[in-house]
Tab-separated table of C-alpha atoms in Angstrom:
chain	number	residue	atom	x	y	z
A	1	UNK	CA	-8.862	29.902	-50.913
A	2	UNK	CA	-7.339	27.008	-53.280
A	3	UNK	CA	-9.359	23.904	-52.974
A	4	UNK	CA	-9.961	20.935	-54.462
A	5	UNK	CA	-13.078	20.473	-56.795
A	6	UNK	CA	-15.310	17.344	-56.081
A	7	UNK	CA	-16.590	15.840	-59.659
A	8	UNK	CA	-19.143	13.403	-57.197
A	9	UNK	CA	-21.243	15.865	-56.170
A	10	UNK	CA	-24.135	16.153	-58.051
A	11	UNK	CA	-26.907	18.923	-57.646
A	12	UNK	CA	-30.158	18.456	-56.483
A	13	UNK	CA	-32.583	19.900	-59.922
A	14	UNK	CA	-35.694	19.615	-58.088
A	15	UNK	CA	-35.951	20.204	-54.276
A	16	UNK	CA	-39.705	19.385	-52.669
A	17	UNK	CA	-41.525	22.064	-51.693
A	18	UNK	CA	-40.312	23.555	-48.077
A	19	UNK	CA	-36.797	22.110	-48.371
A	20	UNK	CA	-34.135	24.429	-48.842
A	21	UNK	CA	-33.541	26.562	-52.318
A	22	UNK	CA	-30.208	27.500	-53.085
A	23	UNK	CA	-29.196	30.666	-51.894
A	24	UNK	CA	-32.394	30.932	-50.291
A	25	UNK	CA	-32.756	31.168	-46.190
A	26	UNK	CA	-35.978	28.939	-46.473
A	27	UNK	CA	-36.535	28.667	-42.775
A	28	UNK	CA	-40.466	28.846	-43.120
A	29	UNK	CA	-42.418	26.450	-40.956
A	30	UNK	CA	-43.422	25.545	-37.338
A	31	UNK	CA	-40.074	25.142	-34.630
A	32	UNK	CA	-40.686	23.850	-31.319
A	33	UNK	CA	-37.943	23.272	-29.048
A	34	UNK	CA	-38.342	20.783	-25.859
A	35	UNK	CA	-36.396	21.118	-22.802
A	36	UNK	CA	-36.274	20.567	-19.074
A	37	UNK	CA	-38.640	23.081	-18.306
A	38	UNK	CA	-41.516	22.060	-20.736
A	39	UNK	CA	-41.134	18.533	-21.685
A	40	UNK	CA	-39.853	15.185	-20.074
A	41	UNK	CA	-36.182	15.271	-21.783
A	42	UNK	CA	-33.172	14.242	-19.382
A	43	UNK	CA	-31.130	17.116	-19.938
A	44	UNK	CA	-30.617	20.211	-22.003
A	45	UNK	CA	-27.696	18.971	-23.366
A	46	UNK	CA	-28.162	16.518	-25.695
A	47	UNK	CA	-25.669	14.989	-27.638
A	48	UNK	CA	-27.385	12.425	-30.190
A	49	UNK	CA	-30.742	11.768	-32.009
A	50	UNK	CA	-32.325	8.164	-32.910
A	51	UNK	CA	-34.954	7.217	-34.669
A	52	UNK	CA	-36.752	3.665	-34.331
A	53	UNK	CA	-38.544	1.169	-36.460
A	54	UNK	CA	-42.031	3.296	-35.211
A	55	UNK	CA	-40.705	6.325	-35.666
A	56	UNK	CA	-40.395	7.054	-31.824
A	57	UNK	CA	-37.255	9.358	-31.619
A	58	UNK	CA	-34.540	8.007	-28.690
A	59	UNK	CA	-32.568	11.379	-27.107
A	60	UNK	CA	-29.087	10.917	-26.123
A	61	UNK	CA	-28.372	13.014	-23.420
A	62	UNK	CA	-25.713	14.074	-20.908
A	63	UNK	CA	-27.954	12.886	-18.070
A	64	UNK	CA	-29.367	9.712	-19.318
A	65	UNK	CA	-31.548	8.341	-22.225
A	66	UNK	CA	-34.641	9.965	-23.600
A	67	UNK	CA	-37.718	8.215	-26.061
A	68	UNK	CA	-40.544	10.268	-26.988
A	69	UNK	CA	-43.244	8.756	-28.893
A	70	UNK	CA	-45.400	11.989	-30.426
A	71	UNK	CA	-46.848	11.954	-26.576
A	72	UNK	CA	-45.420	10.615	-23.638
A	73	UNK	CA	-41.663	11.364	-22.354
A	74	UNK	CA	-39.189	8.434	-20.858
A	75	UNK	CA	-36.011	8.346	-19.633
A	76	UNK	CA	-33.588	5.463	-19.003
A	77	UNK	CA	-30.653	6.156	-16.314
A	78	UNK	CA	-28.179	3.866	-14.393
A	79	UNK	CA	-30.965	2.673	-12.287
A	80	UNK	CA	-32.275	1.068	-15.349
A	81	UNK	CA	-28.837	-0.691	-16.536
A	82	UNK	CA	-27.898	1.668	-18.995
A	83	UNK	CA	-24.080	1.480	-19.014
A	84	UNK	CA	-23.395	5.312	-17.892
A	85	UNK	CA	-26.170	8.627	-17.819
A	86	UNK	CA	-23.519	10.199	-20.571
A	87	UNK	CA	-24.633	8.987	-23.813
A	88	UNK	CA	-22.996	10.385	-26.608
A	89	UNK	CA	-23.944	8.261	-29.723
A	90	UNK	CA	-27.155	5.755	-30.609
A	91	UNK	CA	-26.824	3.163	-33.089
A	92	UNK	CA	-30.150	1.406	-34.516
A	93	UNK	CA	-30.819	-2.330	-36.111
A	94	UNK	CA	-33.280	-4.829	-36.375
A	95	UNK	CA	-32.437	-8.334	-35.252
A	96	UNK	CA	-33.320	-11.835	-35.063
A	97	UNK	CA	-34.126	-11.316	-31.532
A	98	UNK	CA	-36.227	-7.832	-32.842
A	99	UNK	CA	-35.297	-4.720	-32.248
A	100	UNK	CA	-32.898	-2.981	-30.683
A	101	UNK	CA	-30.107	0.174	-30.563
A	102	UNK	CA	-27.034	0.283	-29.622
A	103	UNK	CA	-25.810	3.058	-26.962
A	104	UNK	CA	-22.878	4.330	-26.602
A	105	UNK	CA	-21.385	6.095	-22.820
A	106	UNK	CA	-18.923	7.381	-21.247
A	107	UNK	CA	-19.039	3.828	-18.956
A	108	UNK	CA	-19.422	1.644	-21.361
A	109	UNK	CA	-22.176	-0.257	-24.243
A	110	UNK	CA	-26.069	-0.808	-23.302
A	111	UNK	CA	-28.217	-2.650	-25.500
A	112	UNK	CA	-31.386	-2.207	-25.541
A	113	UNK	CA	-34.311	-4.412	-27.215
A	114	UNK	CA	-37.047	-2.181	-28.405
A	115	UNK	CA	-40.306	-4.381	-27.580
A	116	UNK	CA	-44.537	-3.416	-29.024
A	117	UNK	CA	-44.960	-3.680	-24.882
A	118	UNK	CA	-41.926	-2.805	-23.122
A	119	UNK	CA	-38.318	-1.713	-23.338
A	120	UNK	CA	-36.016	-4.191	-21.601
A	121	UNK	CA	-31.955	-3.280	-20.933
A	122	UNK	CA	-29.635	-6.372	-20.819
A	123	UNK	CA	-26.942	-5.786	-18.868
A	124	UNK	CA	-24.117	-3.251	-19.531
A	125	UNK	CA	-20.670	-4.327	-21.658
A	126	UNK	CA	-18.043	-2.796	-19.802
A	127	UNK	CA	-14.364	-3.785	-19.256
A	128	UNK	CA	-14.917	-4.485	-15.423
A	129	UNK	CA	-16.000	-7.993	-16.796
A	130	UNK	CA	-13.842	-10.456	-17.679
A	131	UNK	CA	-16.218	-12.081	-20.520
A	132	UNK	CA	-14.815	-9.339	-22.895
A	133	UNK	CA	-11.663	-9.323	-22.715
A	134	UNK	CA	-11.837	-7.708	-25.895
A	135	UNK	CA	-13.149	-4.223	-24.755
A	136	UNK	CA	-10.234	-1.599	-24.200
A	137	UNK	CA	-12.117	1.245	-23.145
A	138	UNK	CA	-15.568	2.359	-21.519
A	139	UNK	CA	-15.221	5.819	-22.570
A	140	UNK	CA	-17.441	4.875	-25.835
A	141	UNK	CA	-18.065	8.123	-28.391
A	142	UNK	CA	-19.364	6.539	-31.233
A	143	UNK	CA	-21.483	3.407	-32.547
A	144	UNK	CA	-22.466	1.838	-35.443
A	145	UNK	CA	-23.920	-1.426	-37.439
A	146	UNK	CA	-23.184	-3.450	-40.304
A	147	UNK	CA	-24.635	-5.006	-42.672
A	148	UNK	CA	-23.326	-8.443	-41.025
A	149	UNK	CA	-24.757	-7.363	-37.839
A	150	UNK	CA	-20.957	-6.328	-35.942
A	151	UNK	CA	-21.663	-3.426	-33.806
A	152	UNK	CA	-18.544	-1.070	-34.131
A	153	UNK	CA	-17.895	1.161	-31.163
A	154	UNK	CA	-15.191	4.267	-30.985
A	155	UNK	CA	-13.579	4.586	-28.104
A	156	UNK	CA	-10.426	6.834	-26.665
A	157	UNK	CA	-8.402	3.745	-27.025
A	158	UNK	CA	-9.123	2.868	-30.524
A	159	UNK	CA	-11.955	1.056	-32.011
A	160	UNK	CA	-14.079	-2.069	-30.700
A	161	UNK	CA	-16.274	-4.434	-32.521
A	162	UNK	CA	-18.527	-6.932	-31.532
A	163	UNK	CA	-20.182	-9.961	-33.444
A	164	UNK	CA	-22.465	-11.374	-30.466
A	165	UNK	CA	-20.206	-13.286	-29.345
A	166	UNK	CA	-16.839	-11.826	-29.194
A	167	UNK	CA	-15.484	-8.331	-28.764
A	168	UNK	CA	-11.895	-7.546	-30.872
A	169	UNK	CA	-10.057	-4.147	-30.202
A	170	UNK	CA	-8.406	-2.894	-33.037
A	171	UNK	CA	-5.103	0.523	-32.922
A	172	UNK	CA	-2.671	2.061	-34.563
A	173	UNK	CA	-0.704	-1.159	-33.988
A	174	UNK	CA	-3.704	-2.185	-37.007
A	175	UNK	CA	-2.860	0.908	-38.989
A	176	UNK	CA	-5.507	2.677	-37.250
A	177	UNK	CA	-5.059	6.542	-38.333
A	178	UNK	CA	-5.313	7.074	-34.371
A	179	UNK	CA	-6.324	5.601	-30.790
A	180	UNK	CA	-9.166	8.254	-30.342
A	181	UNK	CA	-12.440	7.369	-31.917
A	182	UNK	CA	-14.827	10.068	-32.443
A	183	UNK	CA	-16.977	8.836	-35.100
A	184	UNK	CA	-17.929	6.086	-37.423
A	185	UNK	CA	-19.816	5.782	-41.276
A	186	UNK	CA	-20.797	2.548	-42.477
A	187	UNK	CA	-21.091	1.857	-46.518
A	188	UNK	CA	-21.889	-0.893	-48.458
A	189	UNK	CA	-19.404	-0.812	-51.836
A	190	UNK	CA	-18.903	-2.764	-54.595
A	191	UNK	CA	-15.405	-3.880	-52.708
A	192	UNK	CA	-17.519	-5.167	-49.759
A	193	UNK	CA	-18.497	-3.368	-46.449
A	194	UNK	CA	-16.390	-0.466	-45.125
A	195	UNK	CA	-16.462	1.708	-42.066
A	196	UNK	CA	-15.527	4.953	-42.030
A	197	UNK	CA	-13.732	6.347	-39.032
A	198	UNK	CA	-13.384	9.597	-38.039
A	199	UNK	CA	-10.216	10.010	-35.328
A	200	UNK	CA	-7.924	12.912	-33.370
A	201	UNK	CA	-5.503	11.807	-36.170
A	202	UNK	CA	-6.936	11.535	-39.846
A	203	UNK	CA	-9.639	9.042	-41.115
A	204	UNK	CA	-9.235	5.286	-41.535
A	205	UNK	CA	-11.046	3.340	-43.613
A	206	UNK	CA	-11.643	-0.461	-42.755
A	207	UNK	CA	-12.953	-3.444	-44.838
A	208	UNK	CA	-14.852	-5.795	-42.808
A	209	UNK	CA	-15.193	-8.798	-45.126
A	210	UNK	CA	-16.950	-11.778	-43.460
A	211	UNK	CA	-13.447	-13.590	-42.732
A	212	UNK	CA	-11.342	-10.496	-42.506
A	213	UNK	CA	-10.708	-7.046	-41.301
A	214	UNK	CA	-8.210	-4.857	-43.152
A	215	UNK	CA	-6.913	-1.480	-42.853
A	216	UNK	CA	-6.263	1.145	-45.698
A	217	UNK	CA	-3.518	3.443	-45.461
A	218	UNK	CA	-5.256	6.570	-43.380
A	219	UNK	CA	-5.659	9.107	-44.980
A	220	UNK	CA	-3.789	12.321	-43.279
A	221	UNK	CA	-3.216	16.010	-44.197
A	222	UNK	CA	0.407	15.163	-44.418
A	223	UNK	CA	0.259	13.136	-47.523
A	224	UNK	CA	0.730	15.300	-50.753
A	225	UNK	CA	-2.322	13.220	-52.869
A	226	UNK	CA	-4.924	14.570	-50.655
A	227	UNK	CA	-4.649	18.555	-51.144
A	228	UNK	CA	-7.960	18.707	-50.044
A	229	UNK	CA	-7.672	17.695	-46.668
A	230	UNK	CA	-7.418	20.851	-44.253
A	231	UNK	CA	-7.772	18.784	-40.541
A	232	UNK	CA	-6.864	15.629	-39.177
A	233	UNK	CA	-9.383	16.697	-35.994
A	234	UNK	CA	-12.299	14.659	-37.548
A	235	UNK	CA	-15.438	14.855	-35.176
A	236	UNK	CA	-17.927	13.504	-37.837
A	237	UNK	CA	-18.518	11.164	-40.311
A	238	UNK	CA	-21.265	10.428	-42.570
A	239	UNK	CA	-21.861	8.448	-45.906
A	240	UNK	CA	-23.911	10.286	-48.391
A	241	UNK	CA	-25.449	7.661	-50.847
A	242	UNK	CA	-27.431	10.442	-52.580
A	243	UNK	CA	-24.080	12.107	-53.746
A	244	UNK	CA	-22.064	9.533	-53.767
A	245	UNK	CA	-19.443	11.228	-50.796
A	246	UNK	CA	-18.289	11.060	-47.416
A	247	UNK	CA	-17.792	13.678	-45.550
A	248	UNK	CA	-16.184	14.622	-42.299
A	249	UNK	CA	-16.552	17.431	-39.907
A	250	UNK	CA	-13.474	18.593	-38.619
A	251	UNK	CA	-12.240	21.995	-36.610
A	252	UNK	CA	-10.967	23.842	-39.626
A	253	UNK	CA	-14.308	23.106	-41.936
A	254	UNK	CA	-16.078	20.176	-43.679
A	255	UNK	CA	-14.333	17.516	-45.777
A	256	UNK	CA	-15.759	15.760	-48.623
A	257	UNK	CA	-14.642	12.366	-50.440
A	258	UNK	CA	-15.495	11.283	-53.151
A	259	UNK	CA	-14.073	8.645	-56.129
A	260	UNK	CA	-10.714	9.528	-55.824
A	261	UNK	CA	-10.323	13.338	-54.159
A	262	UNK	CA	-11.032	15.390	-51.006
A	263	UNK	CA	-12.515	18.593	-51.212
A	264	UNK	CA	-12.782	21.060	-48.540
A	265	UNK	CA	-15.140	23.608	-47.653
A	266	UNK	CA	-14.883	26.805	-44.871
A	267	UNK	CA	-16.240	29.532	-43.966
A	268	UNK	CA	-14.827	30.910	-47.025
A	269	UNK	CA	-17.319	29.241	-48.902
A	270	UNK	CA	-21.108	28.702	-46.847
A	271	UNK	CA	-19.974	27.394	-43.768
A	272	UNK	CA	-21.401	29.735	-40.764
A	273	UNK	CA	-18.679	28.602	-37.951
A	274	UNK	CA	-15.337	26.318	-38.838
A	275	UNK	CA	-16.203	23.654	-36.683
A	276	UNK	CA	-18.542	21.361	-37.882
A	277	UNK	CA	-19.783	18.742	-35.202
A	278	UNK	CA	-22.444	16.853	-37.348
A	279	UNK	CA	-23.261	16.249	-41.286
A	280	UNK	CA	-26.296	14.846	-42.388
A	281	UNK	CA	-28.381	14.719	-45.931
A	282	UNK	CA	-31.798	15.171	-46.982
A	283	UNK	CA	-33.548	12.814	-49.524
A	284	UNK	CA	-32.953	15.737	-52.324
A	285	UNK	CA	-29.057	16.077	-51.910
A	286	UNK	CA	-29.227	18.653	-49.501
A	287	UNK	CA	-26.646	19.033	-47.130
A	288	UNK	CA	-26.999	19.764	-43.604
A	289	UNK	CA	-23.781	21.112	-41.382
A	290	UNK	CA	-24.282	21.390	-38.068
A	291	UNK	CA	-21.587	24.022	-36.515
A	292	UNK	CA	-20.491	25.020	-33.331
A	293	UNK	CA	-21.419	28.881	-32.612
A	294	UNK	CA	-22.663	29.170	-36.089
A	295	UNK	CA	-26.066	27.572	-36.231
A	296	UNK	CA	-26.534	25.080	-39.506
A	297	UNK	CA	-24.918	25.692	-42.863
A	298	UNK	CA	-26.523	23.943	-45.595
A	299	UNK	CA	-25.209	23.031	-49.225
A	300	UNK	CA	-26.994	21.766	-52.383
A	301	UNK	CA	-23.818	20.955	-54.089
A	302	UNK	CA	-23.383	24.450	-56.079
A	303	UNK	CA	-24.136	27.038	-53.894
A	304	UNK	CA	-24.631	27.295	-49.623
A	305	UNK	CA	-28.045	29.047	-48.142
A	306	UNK	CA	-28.299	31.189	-45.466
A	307	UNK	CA	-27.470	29.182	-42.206
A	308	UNK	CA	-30.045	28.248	-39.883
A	309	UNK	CA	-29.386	29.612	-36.637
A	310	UNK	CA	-31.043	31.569	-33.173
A	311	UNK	CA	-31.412	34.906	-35.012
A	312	UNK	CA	-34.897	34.232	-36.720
A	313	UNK	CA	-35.647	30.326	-36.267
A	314	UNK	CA	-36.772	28.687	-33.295
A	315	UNK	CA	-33.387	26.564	-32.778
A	316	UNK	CA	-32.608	26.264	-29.712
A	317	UNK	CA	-28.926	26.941	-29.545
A	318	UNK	CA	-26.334	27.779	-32.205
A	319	UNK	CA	-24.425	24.776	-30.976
A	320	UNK	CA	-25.547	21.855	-32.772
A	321	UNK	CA	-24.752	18.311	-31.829
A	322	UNK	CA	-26.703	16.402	-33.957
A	323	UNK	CA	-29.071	16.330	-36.920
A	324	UNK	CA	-31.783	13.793	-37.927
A	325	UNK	CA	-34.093	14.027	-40.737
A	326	UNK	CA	-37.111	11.908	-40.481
A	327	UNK	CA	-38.993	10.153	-43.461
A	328	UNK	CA	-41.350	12.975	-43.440
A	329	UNK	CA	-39.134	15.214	-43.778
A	330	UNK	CA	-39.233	17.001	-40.285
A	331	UNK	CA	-35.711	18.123	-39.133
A	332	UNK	CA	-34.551	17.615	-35.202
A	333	UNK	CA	-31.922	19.278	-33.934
A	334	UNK	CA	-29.878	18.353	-30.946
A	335	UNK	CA	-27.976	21.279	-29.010
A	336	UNK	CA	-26.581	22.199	-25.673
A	337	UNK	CA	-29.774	23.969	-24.836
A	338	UNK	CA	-32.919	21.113	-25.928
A	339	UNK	CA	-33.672	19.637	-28.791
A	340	UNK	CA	-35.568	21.279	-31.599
A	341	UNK	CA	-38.445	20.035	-33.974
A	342	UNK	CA	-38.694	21.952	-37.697
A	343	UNK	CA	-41.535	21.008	-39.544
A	344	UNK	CA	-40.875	23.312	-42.537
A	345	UNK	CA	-43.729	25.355	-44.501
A	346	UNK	CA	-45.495	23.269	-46.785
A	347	UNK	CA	-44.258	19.974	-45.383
A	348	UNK	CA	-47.359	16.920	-44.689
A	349	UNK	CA	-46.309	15.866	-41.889
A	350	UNK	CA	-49.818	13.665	-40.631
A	351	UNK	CA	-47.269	10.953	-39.053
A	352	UNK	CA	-44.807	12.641	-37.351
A	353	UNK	CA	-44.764	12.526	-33.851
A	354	UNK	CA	-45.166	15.864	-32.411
A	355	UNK	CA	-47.011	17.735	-29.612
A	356	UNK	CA	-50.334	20.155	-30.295
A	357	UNK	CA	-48.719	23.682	-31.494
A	358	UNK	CA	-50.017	26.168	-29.488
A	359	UNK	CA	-49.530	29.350	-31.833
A	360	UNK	CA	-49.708	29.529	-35.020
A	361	UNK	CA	-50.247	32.255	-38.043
A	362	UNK	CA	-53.246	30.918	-39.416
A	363	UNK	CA	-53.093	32.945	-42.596
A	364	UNK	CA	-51.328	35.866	-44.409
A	365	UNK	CA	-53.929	37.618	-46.258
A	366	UNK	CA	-53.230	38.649	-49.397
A	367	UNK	CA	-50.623	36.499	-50.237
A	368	UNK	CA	-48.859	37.746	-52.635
A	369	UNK	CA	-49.541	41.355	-51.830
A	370	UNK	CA	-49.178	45.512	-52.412
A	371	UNK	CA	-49.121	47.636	-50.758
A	372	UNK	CA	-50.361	45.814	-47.141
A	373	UNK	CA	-51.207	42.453	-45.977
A	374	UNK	CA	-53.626	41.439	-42.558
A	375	UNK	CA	-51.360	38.645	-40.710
A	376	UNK	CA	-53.868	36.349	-38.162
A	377	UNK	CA	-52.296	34.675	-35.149
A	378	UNK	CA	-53.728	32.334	-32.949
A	379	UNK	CA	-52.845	31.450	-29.211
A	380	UNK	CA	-53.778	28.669	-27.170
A	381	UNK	CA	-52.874	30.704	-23.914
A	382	UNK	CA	-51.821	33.959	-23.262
A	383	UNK	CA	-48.505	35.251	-22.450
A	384	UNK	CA	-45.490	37.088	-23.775
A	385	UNK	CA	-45.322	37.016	-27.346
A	386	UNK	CA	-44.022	39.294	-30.299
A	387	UNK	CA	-44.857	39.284	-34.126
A	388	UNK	CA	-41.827	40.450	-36.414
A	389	UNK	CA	-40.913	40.447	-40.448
A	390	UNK	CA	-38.112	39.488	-41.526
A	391	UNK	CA	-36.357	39.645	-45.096
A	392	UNK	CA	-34.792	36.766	-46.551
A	393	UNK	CA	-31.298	37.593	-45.364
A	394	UNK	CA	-32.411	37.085	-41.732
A	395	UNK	CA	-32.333	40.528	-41.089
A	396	UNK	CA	-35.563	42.340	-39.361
A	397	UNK	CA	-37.429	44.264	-41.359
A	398	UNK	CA	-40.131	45.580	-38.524
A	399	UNK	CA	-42.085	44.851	-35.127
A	400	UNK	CA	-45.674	44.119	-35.496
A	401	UNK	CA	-46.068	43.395	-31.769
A	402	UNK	CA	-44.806	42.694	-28.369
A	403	UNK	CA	-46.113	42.319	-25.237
A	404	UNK	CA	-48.467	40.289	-23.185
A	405	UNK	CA	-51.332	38.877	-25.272
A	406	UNK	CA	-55.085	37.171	-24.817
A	407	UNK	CA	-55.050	33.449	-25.621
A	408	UNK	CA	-57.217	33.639	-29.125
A	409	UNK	CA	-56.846	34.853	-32.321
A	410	UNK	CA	-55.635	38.175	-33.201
A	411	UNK	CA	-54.898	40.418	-36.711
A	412	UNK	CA	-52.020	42.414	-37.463
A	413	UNK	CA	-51.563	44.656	-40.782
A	414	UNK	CA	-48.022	44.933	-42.464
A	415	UNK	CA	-48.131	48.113	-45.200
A	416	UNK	CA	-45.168	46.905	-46.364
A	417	UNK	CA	-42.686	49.507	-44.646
A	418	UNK	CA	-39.780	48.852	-41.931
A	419	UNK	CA	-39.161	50.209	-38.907
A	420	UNK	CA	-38.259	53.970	-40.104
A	421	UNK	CA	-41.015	54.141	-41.954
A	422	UNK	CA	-39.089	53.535	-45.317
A	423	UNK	CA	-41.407	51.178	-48.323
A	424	UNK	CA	-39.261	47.950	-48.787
A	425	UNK	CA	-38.854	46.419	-52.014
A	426	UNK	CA	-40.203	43.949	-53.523
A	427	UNK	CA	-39.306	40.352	-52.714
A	428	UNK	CA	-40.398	37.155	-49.737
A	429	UNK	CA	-40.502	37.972	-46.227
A	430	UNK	CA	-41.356	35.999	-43.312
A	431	UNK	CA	-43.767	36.713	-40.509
A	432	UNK	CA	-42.136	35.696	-37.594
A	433	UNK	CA	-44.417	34.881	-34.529
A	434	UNK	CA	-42.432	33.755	-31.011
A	435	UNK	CA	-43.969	32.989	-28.086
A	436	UNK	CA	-41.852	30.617	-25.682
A	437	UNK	CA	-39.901	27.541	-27.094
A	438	UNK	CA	-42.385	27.814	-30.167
A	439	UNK	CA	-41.196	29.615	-33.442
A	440	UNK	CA	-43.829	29.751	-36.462
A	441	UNK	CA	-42.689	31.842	-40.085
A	442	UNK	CA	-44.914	32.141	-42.308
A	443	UNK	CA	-43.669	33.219	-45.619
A	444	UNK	CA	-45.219	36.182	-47.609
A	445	UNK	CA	-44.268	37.904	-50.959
A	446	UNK	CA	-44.747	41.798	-51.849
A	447	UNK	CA	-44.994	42.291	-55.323
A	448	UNK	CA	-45.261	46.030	-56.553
C-alpha cells in the first residue's frame, strides 16, 4: 500500500508500566463490563463516555443518560428534560455558573449543571422554539467547547454554535466540507482556536477568533496535495496534543494530520477492522482505535499491537463506540453490548471509581517459572467459571478449568504444556480467569 509518511508523529521511548508495548498484546489486568442485567446503565448500547470535574463518568446511551459515581447508578430520560433518550455525544466545561456538560440527541441540546448536591436540567434547545432561530436541526451527533466558552454542535444540517446568548448555523453555503456533522476536535494553535470537523463529505477546519468565524478550504480526497487522504466518510475526530496530529476515523481506515500532510493507515498496517468509529490517546503517545467488528487497534507511532478485542479480554463487544482514558489511567470502553472498565496489570488505580471485583487471580506462583507454576483464584460467589492460558498472540494455549465452582479460593498448576500435551516455549503468557461480565489476566513468564 503507498502512503504518505507523517514526520509529526513522534514515538513514545518510555511507556508506564501496564500500558501497551509495541508489538506486544499487553491486555493484562482486571475487565469488568456493566450492563442491563448487572448494573443500573440505561441501555446496552451506548454511544458516548464523559468524564466530570469528580471523576464521576456520564454514559451516553440509546435510551437515556447514565452517571455512575464508583457506587450508585442514575439515569436521566425525557421525564427529566433531557432533550431526547438518544444521546449520541457529551461535551464537558466548567463555567461561571459551575459545572456543567453539554448533551447532544437525536431531539435536540440539554444542558445540564453538575451541582456537589444535585443535578438540575434547564430546559431543552430545540428548534420547536422560536428563541433560537438559529438552530437548524435537532438531530444533534456531536458537541464540543471552546476555549471562549461557544458550545459547537454537529448536526445533519450542518453545524450550530452557541455563545449563551445566540445560536448561528453555519453550511456549505460557509464552505462547510458538508451539511452532515458527525464529529468535532477543538485545538488551541498559535493561529488562534480551531475546530475540527469531521463530515459525510471531507473535514473542515474553522477559526473561531473572538470577532470572527472563518472557513478553510476542506480538505477532500479529490484534491491532489492530500495523497494521504483515503475517505471523505469521517466519523471521528480527535486532536492529539501529545503527537502533535489530528486524526480522523473514517470507513476505509484512520487518517492522520499533521504540519502539512495526511497519512493514512488500514488494515494493511495494524488496524483490526477498516472502520474506525473512535480515536483517542493515552498520556504516553499511545494510540487507541476503536473499530467496528474488529475490537481496538492500538499504535505507538512505529509499530501497531495486537488489537484488543472479545477473543481473550473482557470487552464487551467488538463494536466500539467510544473510548475514554481516565487520569489514572483506567480505559472505558463504550459498545453496543455495555460498557467496559480495564484497569490494566500494574496500574494504581486507589481513585478510580469502580465496583468490588469479585474474582480475581491472587497470585501466579513462581513467577517467572520452569517447568510449572500453581495459579490461585479467588471467588466471591460461586458459579460458572473457566481458567485458560493464553500466549501473547491471543491464541489459547490450554484449559485449566471449567465448570461450576465454590465461592473461595482455589489452586490450579500449569506444567507449562498445551492442550496436546506438547512443552511450549519459552516466552509471557496470560492466565485468563472468566466468570460473568468479569475478565482478570494475569501475566506469567516461562523461562527454560
Amino acid at each position: 500500500m503507498k502512503r504518505q509518511t507523517s514526520r509529526m508523529f513522534m514515538a513514545a521511548a518510555v511507556l508506564t508500566i501496564g500500558l501497551a508495548v509495541p508489538g506486544v498484546a499487553m491486555i493484562g489486568g482486571t475487565w469488568v463490563t456493566y450492563n442491563t442485567s448487572n448494573s443500573g446503565v440505561a441501555s446496552d448500547d451506548v454511544r458516548t463516555i464523559c468524564i466530570d470535574n469528580s471523576g464521576y463518568l456520564w454514559f451516553g446511551t440509546s435510551n437515556g443518560l447514565s452517571y455512575f459515581d464508583g457506587v450508585i447508578w442514575k439515569t436521566y430520560t425525557t421525564a427529566d428534560k433531557l432533550a431526547h433518550n438518544v444521546v449520541h455525544d457529551i461535551a464537558h466545561e466548567i463555567t461561571t455558573h459551575g459545572e456543567e456538560i453539554w448533551v447532544a440527541t437525536e431531539g435536540g441540546v440539554s444542558v445540564v449543571g453538575i451541582g456537589a448536591d444535585a443535578v438540575t436540567f434547564a430546559t431543552p434547545y430545540t428548534t420547536t422554539n422560536a428563541n433560537y432561530p438559529g438552530m437548524i436541526s435537532d438531530k444533534v451527533f456531536a458537541a464540543a467547547v471552546d476555549s471562549q466558552h461557544v458550545r459547537w454542535f454537529g448536526t445533519d444540517q450542518g453545524l450550530m454554535s452557541f455563545d449563551g446568548t445566540l445560536w448561528k448555523a453555519y453550511t456549505t453555503e460557509d464552505n462547510l466540507a458538508d451539511n452532515h456533522v458527525n464529529a468535532i476536535a477543538y485545538e488551541e494553535t498559535k493561529y488562534g482556536p480551531e475546530v475540527w470537523l469531521g463530515t459525510n463529505n471531507g473535514i473542515s477546519v474553522v477559526s473561531t477568533k473572538v470577532d470572527a468565524v472563518s472557513f478553510a478550504t476542506p480538505y477532500r480526497t479529490n484534491n491532489e496535495n492530500y495523497p494521504g487522504m483515503i475517505s471523505d466518510m469521517i466519523y471521528s475526530a480527535t486532536v492529539d496534543t501529545v503527537n502533535n496530529l489530528r486524526w480522523f476515523g473514517t470507513d476505509k481506515g484512520a487518517i492522520a494530520f499533521g504540519a502539512r500532510e495526511f497519512t493514512s493507515y488500514t488494515m494493511n498496517d495494524f488496524l483490526s477492522n477498516e472502520r474506525v468509529n473512535c480515536v483517542t490517546v493515552d498520556r504516553n503517545g499511545m494510540v487507541f482505535f476503536g473499530t467496528q467488528g474488529g475490537g481496538v487497534s492500538r499504535y505507538d507511532g512505529v509499530s501497531g499491537a495486537s488489537p484488543i478485542d472479545t477473543a481473550w479480554s473482557g470487552i464487551a463487544s467488538d463494536n466500539i463506540n467510544d473510548i475514554l482514558i481516565t487520569r489514572n489511567g483506567a480505559i472505558w470502553f463504550a459498545t453496543d453490548n455495555g460498557v467496559t472498565r480495564w484497569i490494566p496489570e500494574g496500574l494504581t488505580v486507589a481513585e478510580e471509581t469502580s465496583l468490588p471485583v469479585a474474582v480475581d487471580v491472587k497470585s501466579v506462583y513462581p513467577n517467572p517459572f520452569n517447568p510449572s507454576t500453581t495459579i490461585e483464584i479467588s471467588l466471591e460467589k460461586a458459579g460458572q467459571a473457566s481458567l485458560s492460558i493464553y500466549n501473547l498472540a491471543g491464541q489459547k494455549v490450554c484449559d485449566l478449568a471449567s465448570g461450576v465452582m465454590n465461592a473461595g479460593n482455589h489452586s490450579f498448576v500449569w506444567n507449562g504444556r498445551d492442550r496436546n500435551g506438547n512443552q511450549v516455549s519459552s516466552g509471557v503468557y496470560f492466565a485468563n480467569l472468566r466468570m460473568g461480565d468479569t475478565v482478570v489476566n494475569r501475566k506469567m513468564t516461562l523461562m527454560k
